[in-house]
Short mmCIF file of the N, C-alpha and C atoms (twelve columns), coordinates in Angstrom:
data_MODEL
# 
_entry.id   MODEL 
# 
loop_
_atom_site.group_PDB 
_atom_site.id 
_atom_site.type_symbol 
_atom_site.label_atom_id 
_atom_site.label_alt_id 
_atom_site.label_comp_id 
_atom_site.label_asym_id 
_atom_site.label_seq_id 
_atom_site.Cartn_x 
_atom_site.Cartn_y 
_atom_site.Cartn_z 
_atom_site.pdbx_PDB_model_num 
ATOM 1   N N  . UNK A 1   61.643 91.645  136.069 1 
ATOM 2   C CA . UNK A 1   61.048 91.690  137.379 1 
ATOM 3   C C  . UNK A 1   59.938 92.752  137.393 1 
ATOM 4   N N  . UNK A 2   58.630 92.276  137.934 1 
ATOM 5   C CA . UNK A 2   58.143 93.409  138.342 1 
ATOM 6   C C  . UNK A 2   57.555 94.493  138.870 1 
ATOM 7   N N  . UNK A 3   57.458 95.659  138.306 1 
ATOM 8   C CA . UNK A 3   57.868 96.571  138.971 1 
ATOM 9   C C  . UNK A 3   56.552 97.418  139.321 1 
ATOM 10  N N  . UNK A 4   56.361 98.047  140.808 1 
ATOM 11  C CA . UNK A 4   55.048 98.510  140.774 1 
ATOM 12  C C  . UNK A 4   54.886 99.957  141.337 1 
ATOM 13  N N  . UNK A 5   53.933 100.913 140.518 1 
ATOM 14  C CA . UNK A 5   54.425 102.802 141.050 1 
ATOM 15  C C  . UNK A 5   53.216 102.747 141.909 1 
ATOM 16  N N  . UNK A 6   53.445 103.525 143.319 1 
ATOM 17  C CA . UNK A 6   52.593 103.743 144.023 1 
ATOM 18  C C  . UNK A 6   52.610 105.404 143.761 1 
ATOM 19  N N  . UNK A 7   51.482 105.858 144.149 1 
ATOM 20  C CA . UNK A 7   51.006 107.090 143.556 1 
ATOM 21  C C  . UNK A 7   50.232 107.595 145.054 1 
ATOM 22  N N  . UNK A 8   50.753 108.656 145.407 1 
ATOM 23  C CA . UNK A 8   49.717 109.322 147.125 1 
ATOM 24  C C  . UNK A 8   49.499 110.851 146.206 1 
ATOM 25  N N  . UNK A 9   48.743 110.901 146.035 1 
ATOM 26  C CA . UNK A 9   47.897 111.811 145.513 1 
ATOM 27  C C  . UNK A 9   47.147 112.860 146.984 1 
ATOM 28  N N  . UNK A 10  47.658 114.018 146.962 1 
ATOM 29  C CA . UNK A 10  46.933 114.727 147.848 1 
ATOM 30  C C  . UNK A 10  46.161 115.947 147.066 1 
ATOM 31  N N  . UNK A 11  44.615 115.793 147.309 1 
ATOM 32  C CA . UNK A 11  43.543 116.146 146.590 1 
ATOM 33  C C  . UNK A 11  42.596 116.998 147.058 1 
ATOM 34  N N  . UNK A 12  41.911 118.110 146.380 1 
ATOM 35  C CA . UNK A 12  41.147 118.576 146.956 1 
ATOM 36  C C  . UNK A 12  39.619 118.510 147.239 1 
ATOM 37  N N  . UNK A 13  39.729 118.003 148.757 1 
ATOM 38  C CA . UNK A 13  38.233 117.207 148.792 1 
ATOM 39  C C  . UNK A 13  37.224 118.459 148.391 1 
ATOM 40  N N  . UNK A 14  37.056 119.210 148.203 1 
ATOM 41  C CA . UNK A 14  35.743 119.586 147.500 1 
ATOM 42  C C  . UNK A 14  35.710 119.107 146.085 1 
ATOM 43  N N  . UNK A 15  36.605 118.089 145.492 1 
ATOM 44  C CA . UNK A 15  36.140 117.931 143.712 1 
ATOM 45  C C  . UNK A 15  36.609 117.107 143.891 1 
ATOM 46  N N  . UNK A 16  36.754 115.555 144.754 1 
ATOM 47  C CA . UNK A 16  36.492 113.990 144.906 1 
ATOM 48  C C  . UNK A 16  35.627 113.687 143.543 1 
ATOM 49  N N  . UNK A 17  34.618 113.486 143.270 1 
ATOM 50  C CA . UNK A 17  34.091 113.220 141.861 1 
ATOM 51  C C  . UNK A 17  34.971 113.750 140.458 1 
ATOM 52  N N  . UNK A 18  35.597 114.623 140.347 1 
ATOM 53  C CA . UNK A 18  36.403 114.828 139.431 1 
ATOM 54  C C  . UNK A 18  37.732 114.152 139.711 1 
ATOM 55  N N  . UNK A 19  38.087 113.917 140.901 1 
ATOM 56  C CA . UNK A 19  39.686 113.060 141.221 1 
ATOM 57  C C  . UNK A 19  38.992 111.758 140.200 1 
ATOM 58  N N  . UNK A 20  38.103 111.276 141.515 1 
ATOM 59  C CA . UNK A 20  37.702 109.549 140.778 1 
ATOM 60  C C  . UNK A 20  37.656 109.348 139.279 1 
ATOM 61  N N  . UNK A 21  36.884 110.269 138.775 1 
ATOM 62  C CA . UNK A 21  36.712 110.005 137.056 1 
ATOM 63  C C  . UNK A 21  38.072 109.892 136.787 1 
ATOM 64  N N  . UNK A 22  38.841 111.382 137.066 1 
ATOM 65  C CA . UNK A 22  40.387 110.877 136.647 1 
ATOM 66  C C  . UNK A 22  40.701 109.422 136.923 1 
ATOM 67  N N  . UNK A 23  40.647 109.219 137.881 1 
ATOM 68  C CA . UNK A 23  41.543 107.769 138.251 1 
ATOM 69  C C  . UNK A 23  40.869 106.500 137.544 1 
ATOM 70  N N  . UNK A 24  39.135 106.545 137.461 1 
ATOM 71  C CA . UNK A 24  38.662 105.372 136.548 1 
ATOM 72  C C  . UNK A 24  40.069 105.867 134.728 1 
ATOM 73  N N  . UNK A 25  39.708 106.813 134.693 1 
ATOM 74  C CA . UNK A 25  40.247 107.160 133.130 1 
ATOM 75  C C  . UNK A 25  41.419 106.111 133.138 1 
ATOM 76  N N  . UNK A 26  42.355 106.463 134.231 1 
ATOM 77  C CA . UNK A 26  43.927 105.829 134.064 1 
ATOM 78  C C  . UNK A 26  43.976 104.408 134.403 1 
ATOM 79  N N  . UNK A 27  43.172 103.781 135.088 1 
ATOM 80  C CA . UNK A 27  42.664 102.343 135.565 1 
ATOM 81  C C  . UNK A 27  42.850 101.554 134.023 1 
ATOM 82  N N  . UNK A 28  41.809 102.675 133.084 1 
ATOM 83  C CA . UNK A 28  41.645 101.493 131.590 1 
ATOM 84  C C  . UNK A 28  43.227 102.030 130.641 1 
ATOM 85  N N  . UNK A 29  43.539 103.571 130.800 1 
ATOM 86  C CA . UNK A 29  44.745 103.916 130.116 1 
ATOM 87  C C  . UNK A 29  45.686 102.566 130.142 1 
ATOM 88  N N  . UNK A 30  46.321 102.623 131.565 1 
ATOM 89  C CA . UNK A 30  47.440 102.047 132.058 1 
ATOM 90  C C  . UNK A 30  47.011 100.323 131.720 1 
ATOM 91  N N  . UNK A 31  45.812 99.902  131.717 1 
ATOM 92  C CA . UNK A 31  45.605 98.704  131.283 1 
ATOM 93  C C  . UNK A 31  46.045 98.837  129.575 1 
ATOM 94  N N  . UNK A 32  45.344 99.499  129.493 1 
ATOM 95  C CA . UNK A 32  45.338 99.802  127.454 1 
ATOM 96  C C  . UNK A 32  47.234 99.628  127.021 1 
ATOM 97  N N  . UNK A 33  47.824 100.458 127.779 1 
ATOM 98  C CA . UNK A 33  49.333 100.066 127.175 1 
ATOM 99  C C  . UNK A 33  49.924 98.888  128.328 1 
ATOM 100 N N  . UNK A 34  49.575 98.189  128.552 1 
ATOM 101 C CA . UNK A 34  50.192 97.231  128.791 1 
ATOM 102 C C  . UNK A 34  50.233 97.198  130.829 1 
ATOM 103 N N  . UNK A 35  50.055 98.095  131.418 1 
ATOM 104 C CA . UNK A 35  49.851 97.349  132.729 1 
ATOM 105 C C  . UNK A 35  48.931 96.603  133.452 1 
ATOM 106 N N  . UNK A 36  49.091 96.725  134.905 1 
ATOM 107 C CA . UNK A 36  48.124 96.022  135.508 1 
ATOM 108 C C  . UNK A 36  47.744 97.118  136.157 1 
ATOM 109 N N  . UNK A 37  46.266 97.575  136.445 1 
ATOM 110 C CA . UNK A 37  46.128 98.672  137.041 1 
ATOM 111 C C  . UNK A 37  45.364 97.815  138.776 1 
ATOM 112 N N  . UNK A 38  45.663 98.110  139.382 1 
ATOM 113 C CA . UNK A 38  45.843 97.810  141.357 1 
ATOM 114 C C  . UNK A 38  44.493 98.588  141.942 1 
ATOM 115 N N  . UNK A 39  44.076 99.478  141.029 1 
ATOM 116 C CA . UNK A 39  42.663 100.644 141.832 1 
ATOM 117 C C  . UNK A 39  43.171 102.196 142.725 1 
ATOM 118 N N  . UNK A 40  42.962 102.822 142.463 1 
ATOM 119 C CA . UNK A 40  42.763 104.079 143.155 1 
ATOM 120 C C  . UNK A 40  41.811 103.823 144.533 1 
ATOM 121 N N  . UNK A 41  42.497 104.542 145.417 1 
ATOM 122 C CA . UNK A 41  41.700 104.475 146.665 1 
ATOM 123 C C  . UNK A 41  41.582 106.113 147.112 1 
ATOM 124 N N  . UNK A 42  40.668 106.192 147.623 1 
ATOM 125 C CA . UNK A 42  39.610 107.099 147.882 1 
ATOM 126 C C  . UNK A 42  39.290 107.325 149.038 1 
ATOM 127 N N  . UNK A 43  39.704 108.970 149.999 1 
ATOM 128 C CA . UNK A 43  39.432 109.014 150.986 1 
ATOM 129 C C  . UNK A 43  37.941 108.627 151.285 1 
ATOM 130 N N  . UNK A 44  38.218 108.325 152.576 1 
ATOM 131 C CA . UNK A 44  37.033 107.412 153.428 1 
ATOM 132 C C  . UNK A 44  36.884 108.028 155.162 1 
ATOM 133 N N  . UNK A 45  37.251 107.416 155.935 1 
ATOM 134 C CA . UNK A 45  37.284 107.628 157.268 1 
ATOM 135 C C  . UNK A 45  38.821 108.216 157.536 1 
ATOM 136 N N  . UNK A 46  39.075 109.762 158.239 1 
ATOM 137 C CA . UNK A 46  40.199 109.814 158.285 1 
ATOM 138 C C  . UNK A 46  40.534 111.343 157.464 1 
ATOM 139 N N  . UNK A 47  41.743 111.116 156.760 1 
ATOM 140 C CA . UNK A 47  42.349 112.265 156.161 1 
ATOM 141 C C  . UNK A 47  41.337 112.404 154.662 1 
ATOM 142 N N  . UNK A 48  40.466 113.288 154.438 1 
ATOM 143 C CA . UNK A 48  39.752 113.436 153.606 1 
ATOM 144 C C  . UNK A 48  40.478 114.343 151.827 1 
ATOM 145 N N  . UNK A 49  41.788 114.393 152.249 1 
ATOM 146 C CA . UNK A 49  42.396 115.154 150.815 1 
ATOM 147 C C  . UNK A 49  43.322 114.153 150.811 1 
ATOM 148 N N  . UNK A 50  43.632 112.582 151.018 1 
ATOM 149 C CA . UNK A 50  44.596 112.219 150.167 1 
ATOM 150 C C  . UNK A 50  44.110 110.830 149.651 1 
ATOM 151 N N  . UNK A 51  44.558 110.332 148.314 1 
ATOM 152 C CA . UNK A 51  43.949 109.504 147.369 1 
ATOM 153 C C  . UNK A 51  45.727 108.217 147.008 1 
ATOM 154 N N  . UNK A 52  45.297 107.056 147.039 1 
ATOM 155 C CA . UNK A 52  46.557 106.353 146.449 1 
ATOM 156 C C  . UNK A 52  46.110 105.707 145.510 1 
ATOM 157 N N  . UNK A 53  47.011 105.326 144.963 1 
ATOM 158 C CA . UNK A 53  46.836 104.234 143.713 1 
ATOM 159 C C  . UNK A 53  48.640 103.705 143.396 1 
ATOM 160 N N  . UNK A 54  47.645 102.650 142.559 1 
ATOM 161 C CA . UNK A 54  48.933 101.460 142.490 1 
ATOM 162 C C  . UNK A 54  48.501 100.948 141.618 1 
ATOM 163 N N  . UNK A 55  50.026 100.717 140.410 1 
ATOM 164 C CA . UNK A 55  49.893 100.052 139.137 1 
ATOM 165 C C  . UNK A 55  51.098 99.484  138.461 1 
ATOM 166 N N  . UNK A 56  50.913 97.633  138.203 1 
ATOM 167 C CA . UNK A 56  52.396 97.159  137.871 1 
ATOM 168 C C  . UNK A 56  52.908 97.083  136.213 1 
ATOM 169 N N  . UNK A 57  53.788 96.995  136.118 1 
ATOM 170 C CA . UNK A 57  54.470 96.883  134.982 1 
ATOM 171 C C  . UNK A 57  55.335 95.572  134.559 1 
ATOM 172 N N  . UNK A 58  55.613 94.528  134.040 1 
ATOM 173 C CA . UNK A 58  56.558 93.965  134.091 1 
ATOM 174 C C  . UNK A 58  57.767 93.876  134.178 1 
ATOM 175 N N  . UNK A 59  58.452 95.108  133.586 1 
ATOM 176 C CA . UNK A 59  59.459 95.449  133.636 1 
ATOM 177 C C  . UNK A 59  59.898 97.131  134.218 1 
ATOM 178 N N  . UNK A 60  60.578 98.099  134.720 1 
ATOM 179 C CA . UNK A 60  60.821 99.569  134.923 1 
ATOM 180 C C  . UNK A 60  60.808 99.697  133.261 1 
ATOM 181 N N  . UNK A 61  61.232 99.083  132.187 1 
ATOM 182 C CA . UNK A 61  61.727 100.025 130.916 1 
ATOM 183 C C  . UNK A 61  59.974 99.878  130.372 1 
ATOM 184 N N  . UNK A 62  59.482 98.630  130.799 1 
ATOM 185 C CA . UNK A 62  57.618 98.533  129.952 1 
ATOM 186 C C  . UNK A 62  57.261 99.793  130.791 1 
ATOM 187 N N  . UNK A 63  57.693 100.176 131.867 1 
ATOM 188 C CA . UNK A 63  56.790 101.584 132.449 1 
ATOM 189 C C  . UNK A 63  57.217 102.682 131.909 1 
ATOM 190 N N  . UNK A 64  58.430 102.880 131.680 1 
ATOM 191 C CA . UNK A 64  59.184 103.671 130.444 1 
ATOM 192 C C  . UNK A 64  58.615 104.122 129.751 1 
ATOM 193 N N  . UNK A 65  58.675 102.333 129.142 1 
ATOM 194 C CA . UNK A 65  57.817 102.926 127.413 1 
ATOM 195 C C  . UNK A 65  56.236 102.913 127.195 1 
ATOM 196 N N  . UNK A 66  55.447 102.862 128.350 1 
ATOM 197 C CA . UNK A 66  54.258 103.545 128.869 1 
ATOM 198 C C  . UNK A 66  54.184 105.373 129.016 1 
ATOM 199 N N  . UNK A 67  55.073 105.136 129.736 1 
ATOM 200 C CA . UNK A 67  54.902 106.928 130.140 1 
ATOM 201 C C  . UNK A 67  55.350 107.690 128.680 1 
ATOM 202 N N  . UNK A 68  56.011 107.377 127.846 1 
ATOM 203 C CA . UNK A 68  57.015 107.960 126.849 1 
ATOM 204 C C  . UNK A 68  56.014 107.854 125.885 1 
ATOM 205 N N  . UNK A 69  54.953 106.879 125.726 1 
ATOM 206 C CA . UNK A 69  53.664 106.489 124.518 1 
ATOM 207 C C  . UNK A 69  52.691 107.826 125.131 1 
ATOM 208 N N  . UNK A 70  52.536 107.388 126.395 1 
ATOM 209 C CA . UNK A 70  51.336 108.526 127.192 1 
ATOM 210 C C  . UNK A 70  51.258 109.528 127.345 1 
ATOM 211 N N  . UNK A 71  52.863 109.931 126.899 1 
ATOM 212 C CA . UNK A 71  52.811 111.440 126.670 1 
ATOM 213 C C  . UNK A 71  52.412 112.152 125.200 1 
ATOM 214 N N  . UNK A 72  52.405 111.489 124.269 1 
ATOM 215 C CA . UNK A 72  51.808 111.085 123.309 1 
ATOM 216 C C  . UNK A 72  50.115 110.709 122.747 1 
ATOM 217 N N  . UNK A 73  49.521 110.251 123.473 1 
ATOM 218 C CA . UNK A 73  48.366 109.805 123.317 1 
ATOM 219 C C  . UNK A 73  47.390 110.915 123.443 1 
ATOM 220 N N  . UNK A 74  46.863 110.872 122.677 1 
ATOM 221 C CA . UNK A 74  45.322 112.399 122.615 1 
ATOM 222 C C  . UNK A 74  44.839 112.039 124.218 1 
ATOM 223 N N  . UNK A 75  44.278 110.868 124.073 1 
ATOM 224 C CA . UNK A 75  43.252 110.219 125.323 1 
ATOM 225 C C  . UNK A 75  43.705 110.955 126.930 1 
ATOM 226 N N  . UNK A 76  45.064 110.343 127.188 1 
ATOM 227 C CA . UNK A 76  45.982 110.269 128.454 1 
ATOM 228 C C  . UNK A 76  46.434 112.234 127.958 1 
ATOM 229 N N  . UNK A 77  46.588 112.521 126.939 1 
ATOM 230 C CA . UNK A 77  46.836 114.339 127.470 1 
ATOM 231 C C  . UNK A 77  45.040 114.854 127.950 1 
ATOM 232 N N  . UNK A 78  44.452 114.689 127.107 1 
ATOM 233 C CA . UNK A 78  42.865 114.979 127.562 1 
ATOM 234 C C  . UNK A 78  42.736 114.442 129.205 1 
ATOM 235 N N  . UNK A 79  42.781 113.748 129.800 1 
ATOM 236 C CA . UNK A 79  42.720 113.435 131.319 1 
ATOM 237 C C  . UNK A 79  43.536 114.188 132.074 1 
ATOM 238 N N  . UNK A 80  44.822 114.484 131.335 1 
ATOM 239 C CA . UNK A 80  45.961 115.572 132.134 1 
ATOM 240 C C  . UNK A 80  45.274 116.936 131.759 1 
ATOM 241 N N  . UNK A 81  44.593 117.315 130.876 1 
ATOM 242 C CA . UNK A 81  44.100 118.397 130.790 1 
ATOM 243 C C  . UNK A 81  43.145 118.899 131.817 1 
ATOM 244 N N  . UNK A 82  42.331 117.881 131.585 1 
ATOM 245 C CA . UNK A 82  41.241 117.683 132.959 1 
ATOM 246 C C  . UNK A 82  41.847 118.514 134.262 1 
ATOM 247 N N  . UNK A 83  42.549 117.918 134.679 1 
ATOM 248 C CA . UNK A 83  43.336 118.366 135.992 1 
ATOM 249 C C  . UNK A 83  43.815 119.504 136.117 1 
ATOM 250 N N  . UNK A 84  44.440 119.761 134.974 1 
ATOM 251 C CA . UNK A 84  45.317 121.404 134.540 1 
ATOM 252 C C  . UNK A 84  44.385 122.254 134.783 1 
ATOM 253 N N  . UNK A 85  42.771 121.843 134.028 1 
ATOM 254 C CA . UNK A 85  42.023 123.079 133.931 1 
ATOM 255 C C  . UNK A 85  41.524 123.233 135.484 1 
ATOM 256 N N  . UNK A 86  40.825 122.582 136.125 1 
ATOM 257 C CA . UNK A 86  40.261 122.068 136.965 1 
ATOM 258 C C  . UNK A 86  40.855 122.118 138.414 1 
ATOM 259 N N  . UNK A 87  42.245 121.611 138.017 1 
ATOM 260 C CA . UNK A 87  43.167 121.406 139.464 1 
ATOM 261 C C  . UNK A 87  42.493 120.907 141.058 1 
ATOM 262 N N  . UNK A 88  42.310 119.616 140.812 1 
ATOM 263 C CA . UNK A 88  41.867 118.785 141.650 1 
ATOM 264 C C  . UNK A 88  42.598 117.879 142.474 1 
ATOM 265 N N  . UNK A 89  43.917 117.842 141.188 1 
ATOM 266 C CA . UNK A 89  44.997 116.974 142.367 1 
ATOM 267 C C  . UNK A 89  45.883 118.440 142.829 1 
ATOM 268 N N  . UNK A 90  45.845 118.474 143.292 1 
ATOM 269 C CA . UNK A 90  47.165 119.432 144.312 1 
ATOM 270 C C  . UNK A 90  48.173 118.843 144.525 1 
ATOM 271 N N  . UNK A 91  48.932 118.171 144.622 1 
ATOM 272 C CA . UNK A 91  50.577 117.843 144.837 1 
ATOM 273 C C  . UNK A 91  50.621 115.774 144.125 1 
ATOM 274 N N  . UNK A 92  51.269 114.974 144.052 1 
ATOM 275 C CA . UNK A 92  51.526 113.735 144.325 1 
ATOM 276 C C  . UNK A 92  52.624 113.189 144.641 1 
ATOM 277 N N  . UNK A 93  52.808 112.448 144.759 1 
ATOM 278 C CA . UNK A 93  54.598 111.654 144.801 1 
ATOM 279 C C  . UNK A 93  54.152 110.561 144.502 1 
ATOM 280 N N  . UNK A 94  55.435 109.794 143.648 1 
ATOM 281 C CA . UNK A 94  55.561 108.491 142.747 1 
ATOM 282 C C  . UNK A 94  56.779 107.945 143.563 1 
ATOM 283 N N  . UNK A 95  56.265 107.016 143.610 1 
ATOM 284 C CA . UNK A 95  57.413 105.707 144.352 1 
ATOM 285 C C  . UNK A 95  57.348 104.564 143.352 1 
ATOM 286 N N  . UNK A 96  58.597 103.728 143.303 1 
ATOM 287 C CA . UNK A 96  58.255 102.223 142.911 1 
ATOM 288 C C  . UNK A 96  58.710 101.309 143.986 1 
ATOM 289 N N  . UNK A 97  57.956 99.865  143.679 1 
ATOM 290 C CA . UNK A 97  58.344 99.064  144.302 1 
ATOM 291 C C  . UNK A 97  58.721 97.631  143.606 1 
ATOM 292 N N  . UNK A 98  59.015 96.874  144.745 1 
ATOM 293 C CA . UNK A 98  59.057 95.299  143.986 1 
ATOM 294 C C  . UNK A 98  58.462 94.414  144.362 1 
ATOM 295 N N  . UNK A 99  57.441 93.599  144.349 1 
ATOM 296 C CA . UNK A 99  55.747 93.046  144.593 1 
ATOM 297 C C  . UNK A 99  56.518 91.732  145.103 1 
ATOM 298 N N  . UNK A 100 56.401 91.296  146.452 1 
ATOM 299 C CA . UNK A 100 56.838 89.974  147.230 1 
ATOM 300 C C  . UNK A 100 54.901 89.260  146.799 1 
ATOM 301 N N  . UNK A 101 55.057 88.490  146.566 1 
ATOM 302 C CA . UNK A 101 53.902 87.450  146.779 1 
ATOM 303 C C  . UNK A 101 53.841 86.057  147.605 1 
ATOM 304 N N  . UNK A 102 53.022 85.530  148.251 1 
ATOM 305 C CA . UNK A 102 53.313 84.585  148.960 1 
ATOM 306 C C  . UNK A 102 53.837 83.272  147.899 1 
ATOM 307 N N  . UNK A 103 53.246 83.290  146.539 1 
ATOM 308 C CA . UNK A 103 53.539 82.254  145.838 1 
ATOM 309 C C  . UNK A 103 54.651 82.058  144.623 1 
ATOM 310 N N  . UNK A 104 55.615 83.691  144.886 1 
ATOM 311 C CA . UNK A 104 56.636 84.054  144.308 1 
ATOM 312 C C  . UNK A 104 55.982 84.672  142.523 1 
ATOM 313 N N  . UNK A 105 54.801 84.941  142.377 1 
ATOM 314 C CA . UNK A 105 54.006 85.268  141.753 1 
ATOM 315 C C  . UNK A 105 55.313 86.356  141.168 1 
ATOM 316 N N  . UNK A 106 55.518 85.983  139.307 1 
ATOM 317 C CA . UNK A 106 56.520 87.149  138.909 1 
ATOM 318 C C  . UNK A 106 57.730 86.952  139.085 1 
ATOM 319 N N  . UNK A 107 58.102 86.225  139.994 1 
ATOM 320 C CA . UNK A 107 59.809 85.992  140.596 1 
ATOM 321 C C  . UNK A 107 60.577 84.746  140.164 1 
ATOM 322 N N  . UNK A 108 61.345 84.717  139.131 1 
ATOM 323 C CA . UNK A 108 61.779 83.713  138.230 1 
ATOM 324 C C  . UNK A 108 63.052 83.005  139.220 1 
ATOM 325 N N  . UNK A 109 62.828 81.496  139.395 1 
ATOM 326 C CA . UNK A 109 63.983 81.126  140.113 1 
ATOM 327 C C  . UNK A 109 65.057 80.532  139.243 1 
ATOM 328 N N  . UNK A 110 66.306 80.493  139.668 1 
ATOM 329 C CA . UNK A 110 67.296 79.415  139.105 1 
ATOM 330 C C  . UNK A 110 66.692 78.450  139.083 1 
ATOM 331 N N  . UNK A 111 66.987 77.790  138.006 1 
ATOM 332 C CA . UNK A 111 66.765 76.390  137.694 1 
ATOM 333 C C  . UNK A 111 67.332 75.458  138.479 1 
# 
C-alpha cells in the first residue's frame, strides 16, 4: 500500500531561496531512490515561515530503505549539510499518510 510523508517545514523567511534549492535537491533525491516526489510548497499569501512538501513511497519499508540508503549517500548528506551550516529550516514535523484516489489509484482489490 502506499504510503505518503507529509513534511510542514517551518522556515526562516529571510533565506526562502536557500529553503527552495534544498527542496528542488530532494524533489530529484527522493525520485533517484525510488519515490514519487508531490513538490514542496512555498510560502505565498499568508504565514510567510512555513513550507510543506509531500512524497510517496510504495510501501512504509521502500521509505525505510530510502531513508537508511540516504543516510548514506554523499549527495543527500551534502543537502543536510547545507541546512546545518546555514540553518534555514528551523523546526519540521513528518507525518504519513494513506493516498484515497478517486480511481482507487494504488489500492489492490480482492479478486
Amino acid at each position: 500500500m502506499t504510503i505518503t510523508c507529509h513534511l510542514r517545514y517551518v522556515v526562516d523567511p529571510y533565506q526562502l531561496p536557500a529553503f527552495e534549492a534544498y527542496g528542488k535537491a530532494w524533489i530529484r533525491l527522493v525520485e533517484r531512490f525510488g519515490g514519487k516526489h508531490h513538490g514542496y510548497f512555498m510560502p505565498s499569501e499568508g504565514t510567510s515561515n512555513v513550507a510543506l512538501a509531500m512524497f510517496s513511497f510504495p510501501s512504509f519499508a521502500e521509505y525505510e530503505a530510502y531513508r537508511e540508503a540516504s543516510f548514506k549517500d554523499a549527495e543527500c548528506l551534502a543537502v543536510v549539510a547545507e541546512n546545518e551550516e546555514h540553518r534555514f529550516i528551523i523546526s519540521y514535523e513528518r507525518s504519513f499518510f494513506r493516498p484515497v484516489f478517486e480511481d482507487d489509484q494504488g489500492v489492490k482489490r480482492a479478486p
